[in-house]
Coordinates of C-alpha atoms and ligand atoms in Angstrom, one line a residue:
X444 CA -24.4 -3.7 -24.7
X445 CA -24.4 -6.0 -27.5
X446 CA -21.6 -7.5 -28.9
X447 CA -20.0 -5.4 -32.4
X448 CA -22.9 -2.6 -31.6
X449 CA -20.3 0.1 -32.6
X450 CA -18.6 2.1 -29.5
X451 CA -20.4 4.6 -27.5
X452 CA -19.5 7.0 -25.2
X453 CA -20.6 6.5 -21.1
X454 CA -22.4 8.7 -19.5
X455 CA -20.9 11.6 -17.4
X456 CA -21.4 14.4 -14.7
X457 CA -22.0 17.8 -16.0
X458 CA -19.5 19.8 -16.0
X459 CA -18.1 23.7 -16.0
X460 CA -15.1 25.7 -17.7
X461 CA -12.2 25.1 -15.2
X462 CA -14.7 23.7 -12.3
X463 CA -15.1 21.0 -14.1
X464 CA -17.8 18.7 -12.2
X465 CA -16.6 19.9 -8.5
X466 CA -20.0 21.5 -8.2
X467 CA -21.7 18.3 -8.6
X468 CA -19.2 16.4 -6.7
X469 CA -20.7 17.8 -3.2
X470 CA -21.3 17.0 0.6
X471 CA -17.5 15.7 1.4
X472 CA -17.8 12.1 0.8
X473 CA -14.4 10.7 0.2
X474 CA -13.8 9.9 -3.2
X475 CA -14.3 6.1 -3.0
X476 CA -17.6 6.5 -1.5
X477 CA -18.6 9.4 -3.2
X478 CA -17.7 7.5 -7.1
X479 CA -19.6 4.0 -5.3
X480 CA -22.7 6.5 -4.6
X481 CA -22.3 8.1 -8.1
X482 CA -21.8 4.8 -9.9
X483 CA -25.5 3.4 -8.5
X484 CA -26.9 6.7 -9.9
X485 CA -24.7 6.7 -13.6
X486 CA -24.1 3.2 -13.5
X487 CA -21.3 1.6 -13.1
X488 CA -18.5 3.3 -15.7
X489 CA -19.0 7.2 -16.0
X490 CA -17.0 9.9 -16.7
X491 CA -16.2 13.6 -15.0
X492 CA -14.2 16.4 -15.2
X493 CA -12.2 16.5 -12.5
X494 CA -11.0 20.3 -13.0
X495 CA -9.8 20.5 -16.7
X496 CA -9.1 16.4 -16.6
X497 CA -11.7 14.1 -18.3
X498 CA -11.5 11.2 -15.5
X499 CA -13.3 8.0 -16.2
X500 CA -14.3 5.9 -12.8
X501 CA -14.6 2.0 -12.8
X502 CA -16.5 0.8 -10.5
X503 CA -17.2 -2.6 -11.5
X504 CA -14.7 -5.7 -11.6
X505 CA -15.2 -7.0 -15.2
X506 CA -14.4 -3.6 -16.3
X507 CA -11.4 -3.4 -13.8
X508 CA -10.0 -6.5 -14.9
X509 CA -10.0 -5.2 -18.8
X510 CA -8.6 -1.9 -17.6
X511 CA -5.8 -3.8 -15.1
X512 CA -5.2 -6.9 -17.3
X513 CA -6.7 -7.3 -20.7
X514 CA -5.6 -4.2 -21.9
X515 CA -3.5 -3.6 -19.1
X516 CA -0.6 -2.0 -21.3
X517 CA -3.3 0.4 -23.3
X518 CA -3.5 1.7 -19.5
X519 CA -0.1 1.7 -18.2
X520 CA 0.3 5.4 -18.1
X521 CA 0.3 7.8 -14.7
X522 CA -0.4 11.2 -14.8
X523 CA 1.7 13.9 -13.9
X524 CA 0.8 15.7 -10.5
X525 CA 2.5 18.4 -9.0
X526 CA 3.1 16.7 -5.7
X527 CA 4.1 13.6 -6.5
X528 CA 6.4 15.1 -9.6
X529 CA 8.0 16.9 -6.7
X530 CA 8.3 14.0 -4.5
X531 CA 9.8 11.6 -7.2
X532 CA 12.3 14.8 -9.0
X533 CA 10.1 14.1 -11.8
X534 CA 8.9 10.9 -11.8
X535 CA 12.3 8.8 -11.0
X536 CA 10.6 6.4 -8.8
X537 CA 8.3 3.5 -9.7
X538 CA 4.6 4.3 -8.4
X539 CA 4.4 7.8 -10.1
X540 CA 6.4 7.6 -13.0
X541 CA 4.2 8.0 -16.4
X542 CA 5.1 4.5 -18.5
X543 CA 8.6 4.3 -20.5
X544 CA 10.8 1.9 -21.5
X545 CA 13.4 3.3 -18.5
X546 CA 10.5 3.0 -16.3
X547 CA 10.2 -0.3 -17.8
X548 CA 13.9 -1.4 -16.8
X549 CA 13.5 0.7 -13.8
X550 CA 10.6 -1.2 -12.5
X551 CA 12.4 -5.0 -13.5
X552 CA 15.5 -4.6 -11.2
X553 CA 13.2 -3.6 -8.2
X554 CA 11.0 -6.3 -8.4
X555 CA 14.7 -8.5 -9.0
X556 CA 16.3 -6.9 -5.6
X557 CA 13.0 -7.6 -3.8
X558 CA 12.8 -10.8 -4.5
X559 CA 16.6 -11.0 -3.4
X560 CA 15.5 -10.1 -0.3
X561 CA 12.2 -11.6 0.2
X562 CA 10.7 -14.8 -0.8
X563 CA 14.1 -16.4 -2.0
X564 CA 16.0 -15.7 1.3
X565 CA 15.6 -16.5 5.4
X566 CA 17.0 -12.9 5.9
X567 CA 13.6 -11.1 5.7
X568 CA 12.5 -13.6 7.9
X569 CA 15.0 -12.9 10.6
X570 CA 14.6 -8.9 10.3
X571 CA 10.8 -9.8 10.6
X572 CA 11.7 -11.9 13.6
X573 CA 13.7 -9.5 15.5
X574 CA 11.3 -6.6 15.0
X575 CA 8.8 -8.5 16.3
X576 CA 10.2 -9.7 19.4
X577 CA 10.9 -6.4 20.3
X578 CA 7.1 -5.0 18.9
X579 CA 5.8 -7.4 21.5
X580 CA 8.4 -6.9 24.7
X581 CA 7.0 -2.9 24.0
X582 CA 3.2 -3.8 23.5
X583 CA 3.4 -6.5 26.9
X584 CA 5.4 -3.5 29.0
X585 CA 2.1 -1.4 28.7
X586 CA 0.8 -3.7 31.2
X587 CA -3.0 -3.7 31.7
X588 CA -3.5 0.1 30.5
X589 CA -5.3 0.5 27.4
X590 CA -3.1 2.4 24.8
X591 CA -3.4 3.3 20.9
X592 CA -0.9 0.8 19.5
X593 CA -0.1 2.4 16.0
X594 CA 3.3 4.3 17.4
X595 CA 4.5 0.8 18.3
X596 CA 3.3 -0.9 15.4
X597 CA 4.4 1.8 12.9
X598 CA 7.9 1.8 14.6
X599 CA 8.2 -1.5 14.2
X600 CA 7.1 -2.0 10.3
X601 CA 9.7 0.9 9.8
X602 CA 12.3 -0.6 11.4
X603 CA 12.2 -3.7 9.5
X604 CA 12.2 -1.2 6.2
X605 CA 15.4 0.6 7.4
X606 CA 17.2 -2.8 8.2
X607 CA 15.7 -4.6 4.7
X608 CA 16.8 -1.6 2.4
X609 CA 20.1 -0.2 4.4
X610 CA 20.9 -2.6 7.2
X611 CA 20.2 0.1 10.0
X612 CA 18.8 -1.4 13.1
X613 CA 17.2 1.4 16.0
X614 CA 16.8 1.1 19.6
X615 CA 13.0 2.8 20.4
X616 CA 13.8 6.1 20.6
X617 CA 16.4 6.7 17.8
X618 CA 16.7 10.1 17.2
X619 CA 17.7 9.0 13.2
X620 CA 14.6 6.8 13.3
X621 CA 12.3 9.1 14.8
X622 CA 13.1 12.0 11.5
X623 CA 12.5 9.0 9.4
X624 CA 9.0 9.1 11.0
X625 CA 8.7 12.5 11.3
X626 CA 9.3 13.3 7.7
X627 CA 7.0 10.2 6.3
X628 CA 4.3 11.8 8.8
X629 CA 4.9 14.8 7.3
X630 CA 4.7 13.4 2.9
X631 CA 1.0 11.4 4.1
X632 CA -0.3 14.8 5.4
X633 CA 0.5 17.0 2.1
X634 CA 0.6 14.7 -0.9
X635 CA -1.8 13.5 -3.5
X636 CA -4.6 14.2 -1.3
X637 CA -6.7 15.1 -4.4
X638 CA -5.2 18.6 -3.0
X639 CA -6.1 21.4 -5.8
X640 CA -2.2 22.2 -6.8
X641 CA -2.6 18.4 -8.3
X642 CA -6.0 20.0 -10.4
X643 CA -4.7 22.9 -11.6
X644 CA -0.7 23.5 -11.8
X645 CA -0.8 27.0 -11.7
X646 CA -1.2 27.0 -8.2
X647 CA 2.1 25.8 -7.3
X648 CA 3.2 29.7 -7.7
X649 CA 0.8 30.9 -5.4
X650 CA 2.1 30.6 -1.8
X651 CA 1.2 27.7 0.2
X652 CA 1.2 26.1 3.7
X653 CA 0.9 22.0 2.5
X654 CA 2.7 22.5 -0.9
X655 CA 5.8 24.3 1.7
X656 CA 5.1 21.6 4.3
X657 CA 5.9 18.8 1.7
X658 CA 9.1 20.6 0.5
X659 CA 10.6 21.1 3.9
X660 CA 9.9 17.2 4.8
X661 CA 11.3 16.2 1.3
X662 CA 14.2 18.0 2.3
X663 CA 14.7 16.2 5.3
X664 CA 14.4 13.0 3.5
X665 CA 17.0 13.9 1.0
X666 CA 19.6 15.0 3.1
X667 CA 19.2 11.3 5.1
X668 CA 18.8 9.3 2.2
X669 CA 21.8 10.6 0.3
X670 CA 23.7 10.1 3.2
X671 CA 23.0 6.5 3.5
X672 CA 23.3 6.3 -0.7
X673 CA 27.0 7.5 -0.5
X674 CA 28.1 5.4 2.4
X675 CA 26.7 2.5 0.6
X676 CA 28.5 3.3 -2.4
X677 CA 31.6 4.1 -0.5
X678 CA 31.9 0.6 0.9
X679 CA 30.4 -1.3 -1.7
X680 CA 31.8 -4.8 -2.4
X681 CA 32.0 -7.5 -5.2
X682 CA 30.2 -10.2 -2.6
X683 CA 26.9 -10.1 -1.8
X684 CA 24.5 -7.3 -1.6
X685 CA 24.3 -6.4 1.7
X686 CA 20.5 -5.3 1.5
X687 CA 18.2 -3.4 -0.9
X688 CA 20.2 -0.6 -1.2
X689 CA 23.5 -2.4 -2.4
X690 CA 21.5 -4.4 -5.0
X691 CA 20.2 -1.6 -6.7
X692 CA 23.3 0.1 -6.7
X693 CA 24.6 -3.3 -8.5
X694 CA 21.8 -3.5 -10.6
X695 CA 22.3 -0.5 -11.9
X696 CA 25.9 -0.8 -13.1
X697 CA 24.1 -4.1 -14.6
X698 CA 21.8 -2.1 -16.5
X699 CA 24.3 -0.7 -18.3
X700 CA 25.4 2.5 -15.9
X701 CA 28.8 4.2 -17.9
X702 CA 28.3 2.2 -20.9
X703 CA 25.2 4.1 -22.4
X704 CA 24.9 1.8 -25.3
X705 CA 22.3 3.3 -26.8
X706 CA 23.5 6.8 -26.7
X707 CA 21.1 8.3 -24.6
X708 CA 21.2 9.7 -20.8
X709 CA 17.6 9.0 -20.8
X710 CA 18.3 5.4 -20.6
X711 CA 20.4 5.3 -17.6
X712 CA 19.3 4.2 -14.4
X713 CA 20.5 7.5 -12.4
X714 CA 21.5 7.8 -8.8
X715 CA 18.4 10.1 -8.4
X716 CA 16.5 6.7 -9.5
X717 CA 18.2 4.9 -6.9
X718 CA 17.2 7.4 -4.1
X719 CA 13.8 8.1 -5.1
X720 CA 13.3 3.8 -4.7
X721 CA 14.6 3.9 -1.8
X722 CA 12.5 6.7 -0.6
X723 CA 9.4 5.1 -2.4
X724 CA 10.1 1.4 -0.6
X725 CA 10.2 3.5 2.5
X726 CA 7.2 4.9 2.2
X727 CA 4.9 2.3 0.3
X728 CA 6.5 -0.3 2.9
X729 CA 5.9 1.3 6.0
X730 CA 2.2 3.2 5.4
X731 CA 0.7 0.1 4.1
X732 CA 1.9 -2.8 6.2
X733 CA 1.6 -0.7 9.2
X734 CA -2.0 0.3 8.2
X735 CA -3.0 -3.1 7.0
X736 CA -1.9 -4.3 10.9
X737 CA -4.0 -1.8 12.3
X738 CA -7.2 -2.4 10.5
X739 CA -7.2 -6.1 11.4
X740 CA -6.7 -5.6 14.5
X741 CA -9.8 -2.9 15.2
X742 CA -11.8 -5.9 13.5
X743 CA -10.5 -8.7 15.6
X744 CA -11.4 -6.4 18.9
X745 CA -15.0 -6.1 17.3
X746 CA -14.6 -10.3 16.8
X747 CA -13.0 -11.8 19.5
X748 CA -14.0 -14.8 18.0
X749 CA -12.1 -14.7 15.4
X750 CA -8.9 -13.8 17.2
X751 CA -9.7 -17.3 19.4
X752 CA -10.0 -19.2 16.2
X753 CA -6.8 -17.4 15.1
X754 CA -5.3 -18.9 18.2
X755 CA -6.9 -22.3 18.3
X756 CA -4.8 -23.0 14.9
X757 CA -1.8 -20.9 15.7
X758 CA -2.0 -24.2 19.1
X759 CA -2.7 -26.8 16.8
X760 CA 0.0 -26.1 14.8
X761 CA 2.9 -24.0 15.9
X762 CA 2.5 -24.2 19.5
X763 CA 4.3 -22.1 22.2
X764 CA 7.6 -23.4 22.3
X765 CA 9.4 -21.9 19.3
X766 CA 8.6 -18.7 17.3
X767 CA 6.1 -18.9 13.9
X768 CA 8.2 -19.0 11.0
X769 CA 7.2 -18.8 7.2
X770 CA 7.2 -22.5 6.8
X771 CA 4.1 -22.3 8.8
X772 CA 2.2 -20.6 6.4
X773 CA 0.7 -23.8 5.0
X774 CA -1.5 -25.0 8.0
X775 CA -2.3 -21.6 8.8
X776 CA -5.1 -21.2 6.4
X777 CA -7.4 -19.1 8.8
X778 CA -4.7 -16.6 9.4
X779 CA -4.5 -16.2 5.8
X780 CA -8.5 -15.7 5.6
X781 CA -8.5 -12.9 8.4
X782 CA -5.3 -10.9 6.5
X783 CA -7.0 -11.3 3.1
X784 CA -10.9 -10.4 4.5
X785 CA -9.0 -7.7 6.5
X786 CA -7.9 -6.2 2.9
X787 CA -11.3 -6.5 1.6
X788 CA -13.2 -4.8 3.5
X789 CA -11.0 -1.6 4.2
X790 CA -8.3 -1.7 1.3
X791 CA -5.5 0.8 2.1
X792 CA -5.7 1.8 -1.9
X793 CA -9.3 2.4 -2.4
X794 CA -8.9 3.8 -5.6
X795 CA -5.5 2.8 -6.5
X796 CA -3.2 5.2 -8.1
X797 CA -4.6 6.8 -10.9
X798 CA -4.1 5.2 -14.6
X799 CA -3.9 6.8 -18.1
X800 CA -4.8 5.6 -20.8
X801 CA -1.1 5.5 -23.2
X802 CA -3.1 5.0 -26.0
X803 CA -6.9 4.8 -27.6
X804 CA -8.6 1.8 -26.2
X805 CA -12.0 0.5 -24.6
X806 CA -13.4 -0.3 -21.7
X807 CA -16.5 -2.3 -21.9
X808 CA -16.9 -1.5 -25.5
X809 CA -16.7 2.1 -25.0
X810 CA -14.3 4.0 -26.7
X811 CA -12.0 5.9 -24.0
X812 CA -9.9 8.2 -25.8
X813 CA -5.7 8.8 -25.4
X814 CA -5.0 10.5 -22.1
X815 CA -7.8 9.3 -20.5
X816 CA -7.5 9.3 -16.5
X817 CA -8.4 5.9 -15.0
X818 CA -10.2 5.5 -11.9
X819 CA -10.4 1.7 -10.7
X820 CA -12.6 1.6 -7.5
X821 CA -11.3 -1.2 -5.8
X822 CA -13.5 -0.1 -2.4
X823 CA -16.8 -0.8 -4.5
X824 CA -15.7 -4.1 -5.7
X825 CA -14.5 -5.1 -2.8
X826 CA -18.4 -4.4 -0.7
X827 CA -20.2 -5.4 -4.5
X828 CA -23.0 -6.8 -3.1
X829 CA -23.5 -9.2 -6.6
X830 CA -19.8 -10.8 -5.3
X831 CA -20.0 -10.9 -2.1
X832 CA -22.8 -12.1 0.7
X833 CA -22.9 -9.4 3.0
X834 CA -20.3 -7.3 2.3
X835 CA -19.9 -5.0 5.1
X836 CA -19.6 -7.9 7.2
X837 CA -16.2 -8.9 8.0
X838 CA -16.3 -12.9 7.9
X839 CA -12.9 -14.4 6.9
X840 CA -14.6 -17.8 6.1
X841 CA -15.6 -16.2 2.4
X842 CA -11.8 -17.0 1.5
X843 CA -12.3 -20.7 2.3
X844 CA -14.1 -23.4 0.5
X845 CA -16.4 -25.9 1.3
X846 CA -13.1 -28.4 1.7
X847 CA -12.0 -25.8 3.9
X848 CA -9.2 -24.8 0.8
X849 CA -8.5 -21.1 0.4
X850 CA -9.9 -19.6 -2.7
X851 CA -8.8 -16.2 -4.2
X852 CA -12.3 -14.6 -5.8
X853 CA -11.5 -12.8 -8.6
X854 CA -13.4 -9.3 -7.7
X855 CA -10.3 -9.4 -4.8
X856 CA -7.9 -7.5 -6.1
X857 CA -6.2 -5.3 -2.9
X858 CA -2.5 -5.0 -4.4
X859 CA -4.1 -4.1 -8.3
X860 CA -3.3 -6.4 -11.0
X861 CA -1.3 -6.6 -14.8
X862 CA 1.5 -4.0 -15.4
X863 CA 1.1 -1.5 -12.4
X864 CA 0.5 -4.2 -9.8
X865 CA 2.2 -3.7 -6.1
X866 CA 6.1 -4.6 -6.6
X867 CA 5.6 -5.1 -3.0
X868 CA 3.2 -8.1 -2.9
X869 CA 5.2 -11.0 -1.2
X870 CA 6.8 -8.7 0.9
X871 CA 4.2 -7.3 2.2
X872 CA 2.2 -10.7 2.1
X873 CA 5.5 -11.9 4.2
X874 CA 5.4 -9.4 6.6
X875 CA 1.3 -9.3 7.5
X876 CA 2.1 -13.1 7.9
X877 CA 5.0 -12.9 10.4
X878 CA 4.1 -9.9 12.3
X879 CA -0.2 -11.1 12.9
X880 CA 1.0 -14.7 13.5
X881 CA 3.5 -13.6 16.1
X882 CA 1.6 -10.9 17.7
X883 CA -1.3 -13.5 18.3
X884 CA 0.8 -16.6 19.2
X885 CA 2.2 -14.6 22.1
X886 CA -0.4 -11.9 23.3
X887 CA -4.6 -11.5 23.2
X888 CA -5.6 -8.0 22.2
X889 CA -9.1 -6.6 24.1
X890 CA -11.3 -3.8 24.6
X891 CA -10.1 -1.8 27.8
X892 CA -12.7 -1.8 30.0
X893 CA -16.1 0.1 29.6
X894 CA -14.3 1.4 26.1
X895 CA -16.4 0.6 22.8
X896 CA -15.4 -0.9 19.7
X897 CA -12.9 1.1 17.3
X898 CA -14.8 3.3 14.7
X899 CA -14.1 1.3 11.2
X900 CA -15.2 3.9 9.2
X901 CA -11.9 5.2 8.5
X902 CA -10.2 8.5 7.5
X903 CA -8.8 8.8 3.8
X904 CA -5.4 10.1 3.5
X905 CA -2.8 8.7 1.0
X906 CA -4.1 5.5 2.3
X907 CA -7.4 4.4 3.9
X908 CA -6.5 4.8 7.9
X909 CA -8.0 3.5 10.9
X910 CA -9.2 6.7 13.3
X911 CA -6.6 5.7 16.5
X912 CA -7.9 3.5 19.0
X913 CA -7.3 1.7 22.1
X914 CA -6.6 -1.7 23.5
X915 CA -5.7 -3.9 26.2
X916 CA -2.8 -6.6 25.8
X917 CA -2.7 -9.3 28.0
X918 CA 0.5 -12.2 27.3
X919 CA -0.7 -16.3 26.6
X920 CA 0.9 -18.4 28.6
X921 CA 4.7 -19.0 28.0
X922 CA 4.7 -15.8 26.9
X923 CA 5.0 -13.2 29.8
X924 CA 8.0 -11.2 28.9
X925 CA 7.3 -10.6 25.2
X926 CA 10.1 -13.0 24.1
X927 CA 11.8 -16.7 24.8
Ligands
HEM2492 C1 1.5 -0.1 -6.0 C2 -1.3 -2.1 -2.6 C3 2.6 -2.9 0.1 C4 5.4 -0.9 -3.3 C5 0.4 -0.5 -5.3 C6 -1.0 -0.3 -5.7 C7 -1.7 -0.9 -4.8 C8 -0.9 -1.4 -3.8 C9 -3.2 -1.0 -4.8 C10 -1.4 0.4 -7.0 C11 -1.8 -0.5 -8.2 C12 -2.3 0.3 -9.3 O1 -2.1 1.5 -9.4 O2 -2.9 -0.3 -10.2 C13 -0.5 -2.5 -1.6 C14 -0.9 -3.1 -0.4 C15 0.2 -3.3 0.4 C16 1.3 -2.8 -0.3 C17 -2.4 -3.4 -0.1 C18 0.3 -4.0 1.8 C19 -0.7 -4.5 2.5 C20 3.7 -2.5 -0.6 C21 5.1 -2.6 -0.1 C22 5.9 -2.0 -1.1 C23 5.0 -1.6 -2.1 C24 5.5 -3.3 1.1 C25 7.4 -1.9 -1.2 C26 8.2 -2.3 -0.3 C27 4.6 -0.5 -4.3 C28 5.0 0.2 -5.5 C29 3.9 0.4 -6.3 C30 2.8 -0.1 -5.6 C31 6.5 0.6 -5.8 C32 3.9 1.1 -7.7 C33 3.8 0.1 -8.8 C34 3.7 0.7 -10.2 O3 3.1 1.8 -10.3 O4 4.2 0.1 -11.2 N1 0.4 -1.2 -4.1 N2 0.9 -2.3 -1.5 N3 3.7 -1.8 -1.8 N4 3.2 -0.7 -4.4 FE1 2.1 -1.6 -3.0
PLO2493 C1 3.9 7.5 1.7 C2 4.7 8.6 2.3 C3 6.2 8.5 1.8 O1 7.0 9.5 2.4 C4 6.2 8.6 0.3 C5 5.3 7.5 -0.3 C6 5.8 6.8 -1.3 C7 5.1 5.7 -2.0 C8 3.6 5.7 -1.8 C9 3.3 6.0 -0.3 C10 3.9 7.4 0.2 C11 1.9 5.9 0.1 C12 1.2 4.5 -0.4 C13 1.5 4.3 -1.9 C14 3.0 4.3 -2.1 C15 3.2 3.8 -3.5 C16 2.1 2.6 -3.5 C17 1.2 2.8 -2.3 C18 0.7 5.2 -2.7 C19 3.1 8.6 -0.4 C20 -0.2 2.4 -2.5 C21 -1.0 1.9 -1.4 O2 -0.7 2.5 -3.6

């Protein structure tokens, strides 16, 4: 509306005593379709009840960039959820933790120790390296059978994980590896999934096959991960961090572990909060990457053109004597289209993680009260038809310019943006580079034959996944075995 017209409220669902607007929420879209549909209906901020919880949905990327940035810190807030309380002892992790000035601290020395580990060093590079050479020695053995490459692929993201944050390597087959995957499968099948212990809390006394699930696989996880937290601390030294898991455990005797300055055991950057990083880096690391990979590779098998052009620079420029490394990443601006168009179109966070609001604010010049939930539909803004020419189209060439310079629009925001954005970026960014460029400097990825084209239209978990598919693998030349 007009500018200093005095704050209104926006317009929302009906709704019932403890229902809230589930009745109107019908027919089983997922939510990020479903709150798309709704917002061409309601326009494109409106409210419902999602049980008891007022939950406003932002559909529109003015309005997501005041919620994310502008006022970024008005919503900074998480709410609390059963499941994820459970996952995180409470919230002593970063993603789910409700805002705080421990959370605060909590969330500085992660970002620190990743970038200790990422950007600033050649080690991620070499654990990249190595997990890739043996991704693609796997994917070539399969010879010219079709197979569903996500067990490779997600064994391979994990793998770097384990040796970034504790500096364990696995041969395929692990038995240690394969509970590490066992357990994650387990967390992505029973949390968050809008799951109705996470609308009403009551629940949770009620017996319950997914709630029991999650706390067996939690289980699991915490008998491994302390394990690998106390024979870290056992041999910790004064050189260098070893990996992810040493830093922390320095940072937090940086932060002020056994002094308590200011008193209180609230400010204290726990061994719990070590754990439940680790565990969060684990998970966050793996699902996404891995998920990422898997998505731009269904497309390139629907646009085998694109993977040729892919190529045609990865020739130009790297060539097939030596392996890609990150000092590549300047002439490999196409590359960088596909992983960025691959994000667009099928974001692995469709709706993010929820927000609160911390405090009263505004969105759009409508009053949104303390407590507020926060919806930011990142799925509608990435397919907004007003942003982008034909949205469901995947064409990586919208992330160049006319000079052929790669531009960043600014309804693209797959990793969020202000307070709660990814801590993971460059990482991640790092690791779609290194594994995409590798897999398609050695090895072309096809259709078997007589198969069709992978279904894109994706099954909604924790993240957005792929539906499994197939594919051929055939090496390029030089590359036979896999490796050099
Ligand atoms: C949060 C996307 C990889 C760790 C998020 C959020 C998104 C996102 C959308 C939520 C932002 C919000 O709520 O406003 C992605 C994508 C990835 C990726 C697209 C890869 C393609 C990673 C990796 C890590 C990671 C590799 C860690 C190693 C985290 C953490 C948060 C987060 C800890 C919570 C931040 C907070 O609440 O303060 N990510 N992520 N992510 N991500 Fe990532
Ligand atoms: C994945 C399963 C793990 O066992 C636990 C876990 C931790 C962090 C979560 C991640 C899961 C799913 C993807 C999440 C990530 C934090 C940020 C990331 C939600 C549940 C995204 C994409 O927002």
């Amino acid at each position: 509306g007009p500018k200093n017209s005095p704050p209104s409220s926006v317009p929302c669902l009906p709704s019932l005593p403890i229902l809230g607007s589930l009745p109107w929420l019908g027919g089983g879209l997922p939510p990020h379709l479903l709150f798309t549909q709704l917002g061409h209906r309601l326009g494109p901020l409106f409210g419902l009840y999602v049980g008891p919880h007022y939950t406003l949905v932002v559909n529109n990327h003015r309005h997501a960039r005041e919620v994310l940035l502008q006022r970024g810190r008005d919503f900074a807030g998480r709410p609390n959820m059963v499941t994820t309380s459970l996952l995180t002892r409470g919230g002593k992790d970063i993603a789910f933790s409700d805002y705080s000035p421990l959370w605060k601290l909590h969330r500085r020395l992660v970002h620190n120790s990743f970038t200790l580990f990422g950007e600033g060093t050649s080690r991620l590079q070499d654990i990249v390296l190595s997990s890739v050479d043996s991704l693609c020695v796997e994917l070539l053995s399969n010879g010219s059978r079709g197979f569903d490459p996500s067990p490779a692929v997600t064994r391979a993201v994990t793998n770097v994980v384990c040796t970034l944050v504790f500096s364990s390597t696995y041969q395929p087959g692990d038995s240690e590896l394969q509970e590490v995957i066992r357990y994650n499968n387990g967390i992505v099948e029973t949390i968050a999934r809008g799951g109705l212990v996470d609308i009403y809390p009551w629940m949770k006394f009620f017996p319950n096959r997914s709630l029991s699930k999650l706390k067996e696989c939690i289980t699991v996880r915490d008998k491994l991960l302390s394990r690998k937290l106390e024979e870290h601390k056992a041999s910790l030294s004064d050189g260098e961090p070893r990996d992810l898991l040493d830093a922390l455990l320095k940072g937090q005797t940086g932060s002020g572990r056994g002094q308590k300055s200011h008193g209180s055991e609230e400010e204290v950057i726990t061994d719990d909060h070590v754990l439940m990083t680790v565990a969060e880096t684990f998970g966050a690391g793996v699902e996404t990457t891995s998920t990422t990979l898997l998505w731009i590779l269904a497309y390139l098998l629907h646009h085998p053109e694109v993977q040729e052009r892919v190529q045609k620079e990865l020739d130009e420029h790297v060539g097939s004597e030596r392996a890609v490394s990150v000092s590549d990443r300047g002439q490999l601006p196409f590359l960088d289209c596909v992983i960025n168009e691959g994000m667009r179109i099928r974001p692995v966070s469709p709706v993010l993680i929820p927000h609160t609001a911390l405090t009263d604010s505004s969105v759009g010049g409508h009053t949104v009260s303390r407590g507020t939930r926060v919806l930011v539909n990142m799925w509608s803004i990435h397919h907004d038809p007003q942003h982008w020419d034909k949205p469901d189209l995947f064409c990586p060439d919208r992330f160049l310019d006319d000079h052929g310079q790669r531009v960043m629009p600014s309804c693209f925001l797959p990793f969020g943006a202000g307070p709660r954005v990814c801590v993971g970026e460059s990482l991640a960014r790092l690791e779609l580079f290194l594994f995409l460029s590798s897999l398609l400097q050695r090895m072309s990825f096809k259709l078997p034959e007589g198969v069709s084209p992978p279904n894109l239209q994706g099954r909604l978990g924790v993240v957005l996944q792929p539906l499994p598919y197939t594919v051929v693998v055939t090496p390029r030349p030089g590359w036979e075995g896999g490796v050099k």
